[in-house]
PDB file of C-alpha atoms and ligand atoms in Angstrom:
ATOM      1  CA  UNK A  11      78.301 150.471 -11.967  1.00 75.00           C
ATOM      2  CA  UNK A  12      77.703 153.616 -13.769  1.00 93.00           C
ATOM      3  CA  UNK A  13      75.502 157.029 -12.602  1.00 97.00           C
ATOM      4  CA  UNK A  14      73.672 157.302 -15.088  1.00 97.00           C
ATOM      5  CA  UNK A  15      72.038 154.023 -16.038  1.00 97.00           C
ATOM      6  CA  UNK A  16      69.159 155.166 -18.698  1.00 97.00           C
ATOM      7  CA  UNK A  17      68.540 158.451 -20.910  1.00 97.00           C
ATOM      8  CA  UNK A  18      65.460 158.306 -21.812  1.00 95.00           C
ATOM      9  CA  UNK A  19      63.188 161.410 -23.593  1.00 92.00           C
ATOM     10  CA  UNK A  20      59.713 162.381 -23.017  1.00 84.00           C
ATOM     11  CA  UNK A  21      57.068 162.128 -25.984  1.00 76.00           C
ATOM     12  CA  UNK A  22      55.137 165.107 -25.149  1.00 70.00           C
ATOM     13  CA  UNK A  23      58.209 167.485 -25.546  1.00 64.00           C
ATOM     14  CA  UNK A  24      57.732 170.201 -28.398  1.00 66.00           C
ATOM     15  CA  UNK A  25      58.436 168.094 -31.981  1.00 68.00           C
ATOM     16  CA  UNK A  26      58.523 171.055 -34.155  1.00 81.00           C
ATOM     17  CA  UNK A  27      61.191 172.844 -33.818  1.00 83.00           C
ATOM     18  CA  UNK A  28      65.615 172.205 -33.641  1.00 86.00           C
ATOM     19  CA  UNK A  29      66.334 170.095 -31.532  1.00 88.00           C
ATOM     20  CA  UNK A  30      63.416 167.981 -31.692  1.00 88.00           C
ATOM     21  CA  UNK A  31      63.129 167.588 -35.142  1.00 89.00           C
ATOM     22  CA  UNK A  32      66.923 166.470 -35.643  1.00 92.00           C
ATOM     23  CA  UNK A  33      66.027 162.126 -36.429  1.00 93.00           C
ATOM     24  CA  UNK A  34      68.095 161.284 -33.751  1.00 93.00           C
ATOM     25  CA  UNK A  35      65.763 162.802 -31.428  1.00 92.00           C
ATOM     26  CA  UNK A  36      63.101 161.353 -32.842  1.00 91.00           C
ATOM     27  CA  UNK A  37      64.663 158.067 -32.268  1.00 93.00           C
ATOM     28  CA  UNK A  38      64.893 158.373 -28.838  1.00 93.00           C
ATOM     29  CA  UNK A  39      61.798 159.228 -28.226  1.00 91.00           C
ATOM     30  CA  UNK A  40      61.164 155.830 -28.903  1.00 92.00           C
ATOM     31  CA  UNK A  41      64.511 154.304 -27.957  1.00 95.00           C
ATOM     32  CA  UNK A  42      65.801 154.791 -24.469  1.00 96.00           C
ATOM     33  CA  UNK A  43      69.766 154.650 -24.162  1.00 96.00           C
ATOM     34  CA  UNK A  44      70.847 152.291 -21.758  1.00 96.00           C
ATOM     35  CA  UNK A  45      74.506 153.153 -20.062  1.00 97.00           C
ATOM     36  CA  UNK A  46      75.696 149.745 -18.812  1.00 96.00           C
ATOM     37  CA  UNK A  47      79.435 150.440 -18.861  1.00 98.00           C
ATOM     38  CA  UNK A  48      81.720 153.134 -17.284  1.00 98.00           C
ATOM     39  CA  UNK A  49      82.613 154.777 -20.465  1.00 98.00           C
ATOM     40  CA  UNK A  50      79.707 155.693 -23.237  1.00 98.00           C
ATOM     41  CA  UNK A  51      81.048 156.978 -26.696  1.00 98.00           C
ATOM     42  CA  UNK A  52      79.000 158.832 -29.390  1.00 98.00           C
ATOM     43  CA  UNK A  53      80.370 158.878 -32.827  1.00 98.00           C
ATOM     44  CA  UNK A  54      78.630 160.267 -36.071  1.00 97.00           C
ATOM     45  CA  UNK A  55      79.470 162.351 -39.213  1.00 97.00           C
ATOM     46  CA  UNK A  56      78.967 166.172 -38.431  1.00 96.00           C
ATOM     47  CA  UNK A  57      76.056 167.260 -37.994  1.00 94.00           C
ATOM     48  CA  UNK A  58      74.739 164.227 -36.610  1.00 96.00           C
ATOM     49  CA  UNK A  59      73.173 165.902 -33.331  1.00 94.00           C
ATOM     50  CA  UNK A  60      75.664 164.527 -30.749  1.00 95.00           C
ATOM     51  CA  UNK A  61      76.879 167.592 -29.749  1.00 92.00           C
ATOM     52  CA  UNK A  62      73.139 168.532 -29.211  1.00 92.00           C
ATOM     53  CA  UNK A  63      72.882 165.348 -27.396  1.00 94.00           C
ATOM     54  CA  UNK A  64      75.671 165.550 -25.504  1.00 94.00           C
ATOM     55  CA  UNK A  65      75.123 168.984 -24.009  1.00 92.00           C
ATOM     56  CA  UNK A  66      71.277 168.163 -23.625  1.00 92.00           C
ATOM     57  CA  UNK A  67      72.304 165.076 -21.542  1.00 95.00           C
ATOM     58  CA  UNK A  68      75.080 167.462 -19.190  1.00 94.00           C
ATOM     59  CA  UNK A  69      72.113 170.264 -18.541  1.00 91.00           C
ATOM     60  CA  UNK A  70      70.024 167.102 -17.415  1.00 94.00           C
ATOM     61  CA  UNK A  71      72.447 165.816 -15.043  1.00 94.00           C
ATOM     62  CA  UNK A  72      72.774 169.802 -13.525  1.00 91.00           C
ATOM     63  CA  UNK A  73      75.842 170.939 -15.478  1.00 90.00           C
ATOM     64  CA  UNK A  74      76.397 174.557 -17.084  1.00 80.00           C
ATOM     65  CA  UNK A  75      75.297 174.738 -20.667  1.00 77.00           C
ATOM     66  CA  UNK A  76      78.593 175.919 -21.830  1.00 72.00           C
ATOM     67  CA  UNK A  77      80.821 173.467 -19.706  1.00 73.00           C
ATOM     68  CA  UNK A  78      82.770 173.289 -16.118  1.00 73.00           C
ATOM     69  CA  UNK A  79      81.718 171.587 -12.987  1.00 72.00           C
ATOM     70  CA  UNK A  80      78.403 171.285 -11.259  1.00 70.00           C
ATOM     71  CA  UNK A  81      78.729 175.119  -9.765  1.00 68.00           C
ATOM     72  CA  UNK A  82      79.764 176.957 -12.605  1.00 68.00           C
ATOM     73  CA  UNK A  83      76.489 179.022 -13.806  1.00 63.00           C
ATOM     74  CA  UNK A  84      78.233 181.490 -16.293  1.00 61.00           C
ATOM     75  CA  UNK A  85      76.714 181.821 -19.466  1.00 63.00           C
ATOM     76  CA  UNK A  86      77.897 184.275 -22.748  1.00 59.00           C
ATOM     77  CA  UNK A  87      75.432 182.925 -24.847  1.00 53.00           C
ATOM     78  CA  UNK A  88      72.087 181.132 -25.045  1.00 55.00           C
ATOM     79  CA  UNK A  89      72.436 178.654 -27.623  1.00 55.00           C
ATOM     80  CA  UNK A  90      71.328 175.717 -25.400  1.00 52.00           C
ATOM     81  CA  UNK A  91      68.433 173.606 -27.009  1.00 61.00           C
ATOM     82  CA  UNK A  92      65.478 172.908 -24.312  1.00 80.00           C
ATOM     83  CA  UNK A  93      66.271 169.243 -24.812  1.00 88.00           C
ATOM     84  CA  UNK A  94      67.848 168.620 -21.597  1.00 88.00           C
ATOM     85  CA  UNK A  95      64.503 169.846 -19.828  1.00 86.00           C
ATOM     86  CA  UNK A  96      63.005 167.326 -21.520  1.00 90.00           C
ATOM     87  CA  UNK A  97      65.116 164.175 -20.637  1.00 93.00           C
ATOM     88  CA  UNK A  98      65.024 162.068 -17.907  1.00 94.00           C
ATOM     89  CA  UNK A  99      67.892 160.316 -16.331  1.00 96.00           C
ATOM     90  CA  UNK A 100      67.774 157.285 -14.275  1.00 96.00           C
ATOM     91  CA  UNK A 101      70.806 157.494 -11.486  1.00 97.00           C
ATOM     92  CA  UNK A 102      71.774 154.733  -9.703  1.00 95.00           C
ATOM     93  CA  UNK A 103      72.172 154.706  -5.965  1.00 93.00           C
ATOM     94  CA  UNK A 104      76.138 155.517  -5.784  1.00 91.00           C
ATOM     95  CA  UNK A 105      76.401 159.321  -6.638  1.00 91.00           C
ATOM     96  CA  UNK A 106      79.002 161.233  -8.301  1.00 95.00           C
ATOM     97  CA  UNK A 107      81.564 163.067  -5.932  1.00 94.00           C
ATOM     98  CA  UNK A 108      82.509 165.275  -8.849  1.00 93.00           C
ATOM     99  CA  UNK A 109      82.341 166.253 -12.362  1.00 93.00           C
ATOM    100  CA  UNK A 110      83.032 167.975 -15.421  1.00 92.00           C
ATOM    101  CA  UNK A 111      81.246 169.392 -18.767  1.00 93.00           C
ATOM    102  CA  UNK A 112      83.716 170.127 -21.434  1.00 90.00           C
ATOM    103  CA  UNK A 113      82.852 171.070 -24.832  1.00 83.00           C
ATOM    104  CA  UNK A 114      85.969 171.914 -26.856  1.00 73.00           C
ATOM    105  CA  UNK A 115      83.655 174.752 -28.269  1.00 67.00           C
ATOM    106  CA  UNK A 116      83.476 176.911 -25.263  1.00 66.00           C
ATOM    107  CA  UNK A 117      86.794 176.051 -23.499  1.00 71.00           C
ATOM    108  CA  UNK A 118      87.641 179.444 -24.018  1.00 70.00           C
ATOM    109  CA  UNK A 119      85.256 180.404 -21.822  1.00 73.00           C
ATOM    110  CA  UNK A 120      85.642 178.230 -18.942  1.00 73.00           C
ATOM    111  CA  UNK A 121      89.203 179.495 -18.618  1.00 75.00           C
ATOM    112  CA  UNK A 122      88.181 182.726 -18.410  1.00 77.00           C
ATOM    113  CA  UNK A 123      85.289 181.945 -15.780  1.00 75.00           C
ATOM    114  CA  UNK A 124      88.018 180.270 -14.162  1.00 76.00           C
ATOM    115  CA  UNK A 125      90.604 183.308 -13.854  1.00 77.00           C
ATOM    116  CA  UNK A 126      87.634 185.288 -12.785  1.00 77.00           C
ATOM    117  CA  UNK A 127      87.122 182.727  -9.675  1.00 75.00           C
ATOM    118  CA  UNK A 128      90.489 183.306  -8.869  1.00 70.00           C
ATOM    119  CA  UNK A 129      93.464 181.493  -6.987  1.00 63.00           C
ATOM    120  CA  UNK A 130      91.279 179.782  -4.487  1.00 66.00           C
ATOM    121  CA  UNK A 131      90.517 176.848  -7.524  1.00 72.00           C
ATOM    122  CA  UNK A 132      93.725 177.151  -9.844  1.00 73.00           C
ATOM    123  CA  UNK A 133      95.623 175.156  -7.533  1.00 71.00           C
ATOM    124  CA  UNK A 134      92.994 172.075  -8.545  1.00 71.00           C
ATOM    125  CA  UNK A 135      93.852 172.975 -12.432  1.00 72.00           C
ATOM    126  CA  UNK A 136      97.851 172.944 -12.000  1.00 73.00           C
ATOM    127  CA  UNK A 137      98.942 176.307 -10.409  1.00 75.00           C
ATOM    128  CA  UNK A 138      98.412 178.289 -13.764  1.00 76.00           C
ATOM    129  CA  UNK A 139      95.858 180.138 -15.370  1.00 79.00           C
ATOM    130  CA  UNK A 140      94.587 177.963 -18.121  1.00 74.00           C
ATOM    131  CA  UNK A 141      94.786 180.728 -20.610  1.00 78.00           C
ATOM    132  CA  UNK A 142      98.746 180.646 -20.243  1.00 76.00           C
ATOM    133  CA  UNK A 143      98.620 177.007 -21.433  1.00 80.00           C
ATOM    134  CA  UNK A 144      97.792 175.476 -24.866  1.00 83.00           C
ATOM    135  CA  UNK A 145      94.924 174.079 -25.206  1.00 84.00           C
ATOM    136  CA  UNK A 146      95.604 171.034 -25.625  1.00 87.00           C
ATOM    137  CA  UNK A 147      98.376 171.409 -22.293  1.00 87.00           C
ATOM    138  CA  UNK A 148      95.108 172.912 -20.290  1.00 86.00           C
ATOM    139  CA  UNK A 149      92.840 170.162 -21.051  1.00 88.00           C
ATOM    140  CA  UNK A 150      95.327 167.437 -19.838  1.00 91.00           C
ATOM    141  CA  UNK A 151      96.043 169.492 -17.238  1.00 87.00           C
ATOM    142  CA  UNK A 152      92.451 169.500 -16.150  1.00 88.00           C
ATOM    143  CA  UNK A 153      91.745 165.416 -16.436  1.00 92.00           C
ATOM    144  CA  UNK A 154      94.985 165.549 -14.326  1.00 91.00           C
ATOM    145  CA  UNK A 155      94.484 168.142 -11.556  1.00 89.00           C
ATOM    146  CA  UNK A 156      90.636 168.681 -11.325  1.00 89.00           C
ATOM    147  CA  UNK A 157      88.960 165.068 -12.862  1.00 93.00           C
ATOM    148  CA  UNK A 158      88.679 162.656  -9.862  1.00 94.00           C
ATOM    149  CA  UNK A 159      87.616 159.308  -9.140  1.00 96.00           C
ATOM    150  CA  UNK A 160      83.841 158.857  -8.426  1.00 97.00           C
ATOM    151  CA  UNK A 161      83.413 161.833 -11.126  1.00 96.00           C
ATOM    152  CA  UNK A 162      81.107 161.938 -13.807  1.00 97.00           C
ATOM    153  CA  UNK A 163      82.472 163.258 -17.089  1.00 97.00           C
ATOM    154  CA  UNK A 164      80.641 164.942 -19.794  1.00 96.00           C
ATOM    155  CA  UNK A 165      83.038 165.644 -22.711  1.00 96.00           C
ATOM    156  CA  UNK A 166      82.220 166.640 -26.387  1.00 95.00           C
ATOM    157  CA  UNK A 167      85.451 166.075 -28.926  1.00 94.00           C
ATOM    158  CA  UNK A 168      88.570 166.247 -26.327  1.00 93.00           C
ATOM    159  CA  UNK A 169      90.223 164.944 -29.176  1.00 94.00           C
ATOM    160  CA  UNK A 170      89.896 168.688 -30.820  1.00 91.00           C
ATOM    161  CA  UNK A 171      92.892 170.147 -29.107  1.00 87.00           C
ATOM    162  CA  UNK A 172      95.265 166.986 -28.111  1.00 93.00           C
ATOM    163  CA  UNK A 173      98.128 165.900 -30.557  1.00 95.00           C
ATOM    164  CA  UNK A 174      98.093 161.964 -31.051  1.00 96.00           C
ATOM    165  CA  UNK A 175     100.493 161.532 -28.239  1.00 97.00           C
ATOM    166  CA  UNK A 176      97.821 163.717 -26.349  1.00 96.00           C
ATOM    167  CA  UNK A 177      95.530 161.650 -26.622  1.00 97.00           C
ATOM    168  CA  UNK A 178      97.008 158.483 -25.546  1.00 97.00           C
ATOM    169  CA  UNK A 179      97.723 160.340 -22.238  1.00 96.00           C
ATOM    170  CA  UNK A 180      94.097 160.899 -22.286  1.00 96.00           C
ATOM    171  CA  UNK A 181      93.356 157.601 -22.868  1.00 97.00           C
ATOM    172  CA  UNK A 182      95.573 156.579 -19.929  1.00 97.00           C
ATOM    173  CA  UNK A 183      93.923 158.865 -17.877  1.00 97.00           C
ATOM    174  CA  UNK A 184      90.331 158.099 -18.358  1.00 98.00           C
ATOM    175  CA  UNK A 185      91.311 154.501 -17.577  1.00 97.00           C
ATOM    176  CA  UNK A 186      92.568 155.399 -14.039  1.00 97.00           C
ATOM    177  CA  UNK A 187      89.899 157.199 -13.435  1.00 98.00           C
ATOM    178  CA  UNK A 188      87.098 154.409 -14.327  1.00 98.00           C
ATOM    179  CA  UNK A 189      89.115 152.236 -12.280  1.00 97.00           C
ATOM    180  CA  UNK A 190      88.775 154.797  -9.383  1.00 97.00           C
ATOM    181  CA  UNK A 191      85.044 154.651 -10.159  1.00 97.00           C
ATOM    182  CA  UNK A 192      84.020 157.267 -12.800  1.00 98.00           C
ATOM    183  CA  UNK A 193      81.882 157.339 -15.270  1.00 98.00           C
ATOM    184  CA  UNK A 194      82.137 159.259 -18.977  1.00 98.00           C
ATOM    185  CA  UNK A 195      80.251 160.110 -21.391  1.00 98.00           C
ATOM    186  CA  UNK A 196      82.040 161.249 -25.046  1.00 98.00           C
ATOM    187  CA  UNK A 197      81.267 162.516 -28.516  1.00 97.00           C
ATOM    188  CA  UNK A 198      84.202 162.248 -30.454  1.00 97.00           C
ATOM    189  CA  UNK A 199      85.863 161.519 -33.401  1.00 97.00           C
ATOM    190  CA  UNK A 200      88.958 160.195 -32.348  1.00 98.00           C
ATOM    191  CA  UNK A 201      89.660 156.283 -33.503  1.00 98.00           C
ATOM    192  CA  UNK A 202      92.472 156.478 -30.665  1.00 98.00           C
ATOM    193  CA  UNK A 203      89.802 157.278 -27.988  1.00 98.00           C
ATOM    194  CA  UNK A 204      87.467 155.287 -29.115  1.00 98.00           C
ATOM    195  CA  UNK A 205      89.905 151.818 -27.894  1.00 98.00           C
ATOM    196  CA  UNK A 206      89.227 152.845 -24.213  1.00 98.00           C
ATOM    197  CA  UNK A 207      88.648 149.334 -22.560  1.00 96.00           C
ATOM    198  CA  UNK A 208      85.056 149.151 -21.247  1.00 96.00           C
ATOM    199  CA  UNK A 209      83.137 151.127 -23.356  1.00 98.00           C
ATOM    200  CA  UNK A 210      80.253 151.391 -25.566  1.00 98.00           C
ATOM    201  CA  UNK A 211      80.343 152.937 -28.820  1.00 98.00           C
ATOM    202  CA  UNK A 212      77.297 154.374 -29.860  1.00 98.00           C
ATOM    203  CA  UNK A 213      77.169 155.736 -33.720  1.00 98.00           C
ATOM    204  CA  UNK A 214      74.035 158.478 -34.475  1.00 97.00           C
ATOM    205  CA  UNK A 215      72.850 158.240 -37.978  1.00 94.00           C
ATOM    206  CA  UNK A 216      69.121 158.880 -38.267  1.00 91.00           C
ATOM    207  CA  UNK A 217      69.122 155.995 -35.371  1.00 94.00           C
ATOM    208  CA  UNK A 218      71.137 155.409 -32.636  1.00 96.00           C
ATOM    209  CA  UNK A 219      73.418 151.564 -32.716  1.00 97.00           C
ATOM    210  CA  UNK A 220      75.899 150.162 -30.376  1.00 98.00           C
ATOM    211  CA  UNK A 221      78.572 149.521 -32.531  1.00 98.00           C
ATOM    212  CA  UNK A 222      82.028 147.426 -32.082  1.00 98.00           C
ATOM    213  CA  UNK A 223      85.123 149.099 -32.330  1.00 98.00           C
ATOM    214  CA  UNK A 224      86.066 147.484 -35.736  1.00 98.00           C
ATOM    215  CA  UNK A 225      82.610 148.971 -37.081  1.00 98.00           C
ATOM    216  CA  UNK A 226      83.234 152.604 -35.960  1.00 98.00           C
ATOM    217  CA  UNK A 227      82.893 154.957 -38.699  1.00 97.00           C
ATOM    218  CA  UNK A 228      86.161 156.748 -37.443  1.00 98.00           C
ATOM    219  CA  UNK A 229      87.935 153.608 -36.924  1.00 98.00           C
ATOM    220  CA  UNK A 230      86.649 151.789 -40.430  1.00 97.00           C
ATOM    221  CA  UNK A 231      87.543 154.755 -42.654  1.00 96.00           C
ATOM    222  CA  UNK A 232      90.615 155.714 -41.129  1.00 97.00           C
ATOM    223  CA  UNK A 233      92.221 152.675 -41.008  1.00 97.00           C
ATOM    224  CA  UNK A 234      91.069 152.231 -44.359  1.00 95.00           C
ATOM    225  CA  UNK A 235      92.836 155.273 -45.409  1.00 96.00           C
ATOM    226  CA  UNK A 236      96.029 154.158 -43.530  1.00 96.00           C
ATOM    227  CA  UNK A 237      95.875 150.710 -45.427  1.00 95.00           C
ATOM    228  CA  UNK A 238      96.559 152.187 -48.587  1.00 95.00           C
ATOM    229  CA  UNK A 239      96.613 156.272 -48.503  1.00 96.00           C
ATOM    230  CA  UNK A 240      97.636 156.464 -52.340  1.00 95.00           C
ATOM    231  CA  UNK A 241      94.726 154.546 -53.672  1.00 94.00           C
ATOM    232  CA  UNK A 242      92.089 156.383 -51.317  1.00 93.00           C
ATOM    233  CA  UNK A 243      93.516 159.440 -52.361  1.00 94.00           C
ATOM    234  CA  UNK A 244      93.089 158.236 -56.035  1.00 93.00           C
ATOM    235  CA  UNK A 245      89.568 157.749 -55.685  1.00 91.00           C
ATOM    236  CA  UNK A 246      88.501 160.424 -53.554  1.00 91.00           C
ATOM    237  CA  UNK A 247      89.989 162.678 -56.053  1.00 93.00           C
ATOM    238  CA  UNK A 248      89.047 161.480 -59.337  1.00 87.00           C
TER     239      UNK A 248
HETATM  240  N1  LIG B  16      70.897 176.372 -32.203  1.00 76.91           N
HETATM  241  C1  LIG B  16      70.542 175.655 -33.287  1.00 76.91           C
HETATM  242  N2  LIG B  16      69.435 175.970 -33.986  1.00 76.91           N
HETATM  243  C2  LIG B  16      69.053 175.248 -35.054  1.00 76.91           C
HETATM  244  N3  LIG B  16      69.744 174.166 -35.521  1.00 76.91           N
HETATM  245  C3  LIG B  16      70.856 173.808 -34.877  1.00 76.91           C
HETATM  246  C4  LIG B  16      71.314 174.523 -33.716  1.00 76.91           C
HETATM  247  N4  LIG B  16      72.444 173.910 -33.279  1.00 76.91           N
HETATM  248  C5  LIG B  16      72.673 172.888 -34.128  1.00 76.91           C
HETATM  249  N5  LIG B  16      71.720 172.822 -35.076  1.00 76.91           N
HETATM  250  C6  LIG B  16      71.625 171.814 -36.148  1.00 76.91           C
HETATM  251  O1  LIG B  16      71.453 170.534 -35.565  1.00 76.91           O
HETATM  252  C7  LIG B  16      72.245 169.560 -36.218  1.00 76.91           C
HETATM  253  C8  LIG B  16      73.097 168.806 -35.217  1.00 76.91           C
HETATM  254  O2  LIG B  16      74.089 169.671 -34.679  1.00 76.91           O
HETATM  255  P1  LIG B  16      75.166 169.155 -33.653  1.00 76.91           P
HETATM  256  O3  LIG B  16      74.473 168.500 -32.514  1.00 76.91           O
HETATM  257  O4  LIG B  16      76.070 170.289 -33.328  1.00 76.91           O
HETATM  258  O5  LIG B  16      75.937 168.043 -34.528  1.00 76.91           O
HETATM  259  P2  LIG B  16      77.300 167.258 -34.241  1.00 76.91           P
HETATM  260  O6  LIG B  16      77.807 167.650 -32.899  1.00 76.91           O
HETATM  261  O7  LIG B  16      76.946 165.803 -34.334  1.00 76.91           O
HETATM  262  O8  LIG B  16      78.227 167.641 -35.360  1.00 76.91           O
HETATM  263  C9  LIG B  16      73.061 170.298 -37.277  1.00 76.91           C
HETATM  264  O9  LIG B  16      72.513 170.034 -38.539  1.00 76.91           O
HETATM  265  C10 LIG B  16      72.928 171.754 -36.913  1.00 76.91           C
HETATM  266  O10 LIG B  16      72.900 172.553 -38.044  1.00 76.91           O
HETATM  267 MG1  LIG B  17      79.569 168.525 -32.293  1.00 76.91          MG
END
């Protein structure tokens, strides 16, 4: 049972103008995406407008633009597209007891927002000031201390600041925490990610396809590199 069941985006929002003129967009104006299992994966080359996605699909379900849980409201920039006014969620009837925005992009700044809080909520990140930790230590730390079960889990690229080992801890951890009844939603790049049990993948060209594992642009091309990293190199380079 996931949260959010449906994304689907109105036809009367504004079509001339970034976001809406990015084809993705366009495509789901026509397409709804339907969220069937716990964990929802978006993959694409850069540029692709899954960050865009991803973030408008967090400011629709109440997060902060720039990332942390349902109460942060800090904000050092306005680069937020007006897309997430514009879509419409369906929930289902079980609500989220928590959750989390995190775009590797800004996680700068919700360690900072967090210090300013103060000690009352460090205790629920690990006892330290987030700054004091790597990045990639302070994002664990948070899917450790802060994620919960029954939480729903915006994240765009984890994968940006976790070593390979990193991110089979975070694999581990996101499967704990669907089994204690949470629900994610991902843009990333990360092949090792991407083999969380009970997912879809979802790949953005100009369209938007559920794809199987195997199929994955990330998962095709670097296993294909793996197979034979001389000859790749050979032709990439020639
Ligand atoms: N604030 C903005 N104004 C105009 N164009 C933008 C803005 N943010 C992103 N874009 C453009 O939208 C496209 C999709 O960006 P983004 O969603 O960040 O891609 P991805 O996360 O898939 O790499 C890119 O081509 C980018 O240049
Ligand atoms: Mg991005």
């Amino acid at each position: 049972m996931t949260f959010i069941r449906q994304i689907r985006l109105d036809h009367t929002a504004d079509t001339h103008r970034y976001p809406f003129t990015l084809p993705v967009v366009q495509h789901l104006i026509k397409h709804p995406i339907d969220l069937t299992k716990p964990i929802t994966f978006l993959v694409g080359d850069n540029g692709a407008g899954k960050s865009t996605l991803v973030e408008a699909i967090a400011v629709a379900a109440g997060f902060n633009a720039e990332g942390g849980s349902q109460s942060f409201r800090f904000a050092t920039r306005a680069t937020e597209s007006s897309l997430g006014d514009h879509l419409t969620l369906s929930w289902g009837t079980r609500k989220p007891r928590t959750g989390y925005f995190l775009r590797a992009e800004s996680f700068y700044n919700v360690a900072t927002e967090i210090d300013r809080i103060g000690d009352g909520i460090l205790a629920s990140y690990g006892g330290k000031s987030l700054h004091e930790r790597s990045h990639g230590e302070s994002f664990i730390d948070l899917m450790t201390h802060r994620f919960g079960g029954r939480g729903l889990y915006v994240l765009d690229e984890p994968e940006a600041a976790l070593s390979v080992k990193g991110c089979l801890t975070v694999l581990r951890r996101m499967h704990e925490l669907v089994d204690e009844g949470s629900q994610f939603i991902i843009a990333t790049h990360s092949p090792i990610l991407l083999a969380a049990p009970n997912a879809t993948i979802m790949e953005i060209t100009d369209t938007i396809d559920e794809v199987p594992y195997d199929a994955a642009e990330p998962v095709a091309l670097t296993r294909n590199f793996l197979g034979e990293p001389d000859r790749f190199l050979r032709h990439l380079l020639d």
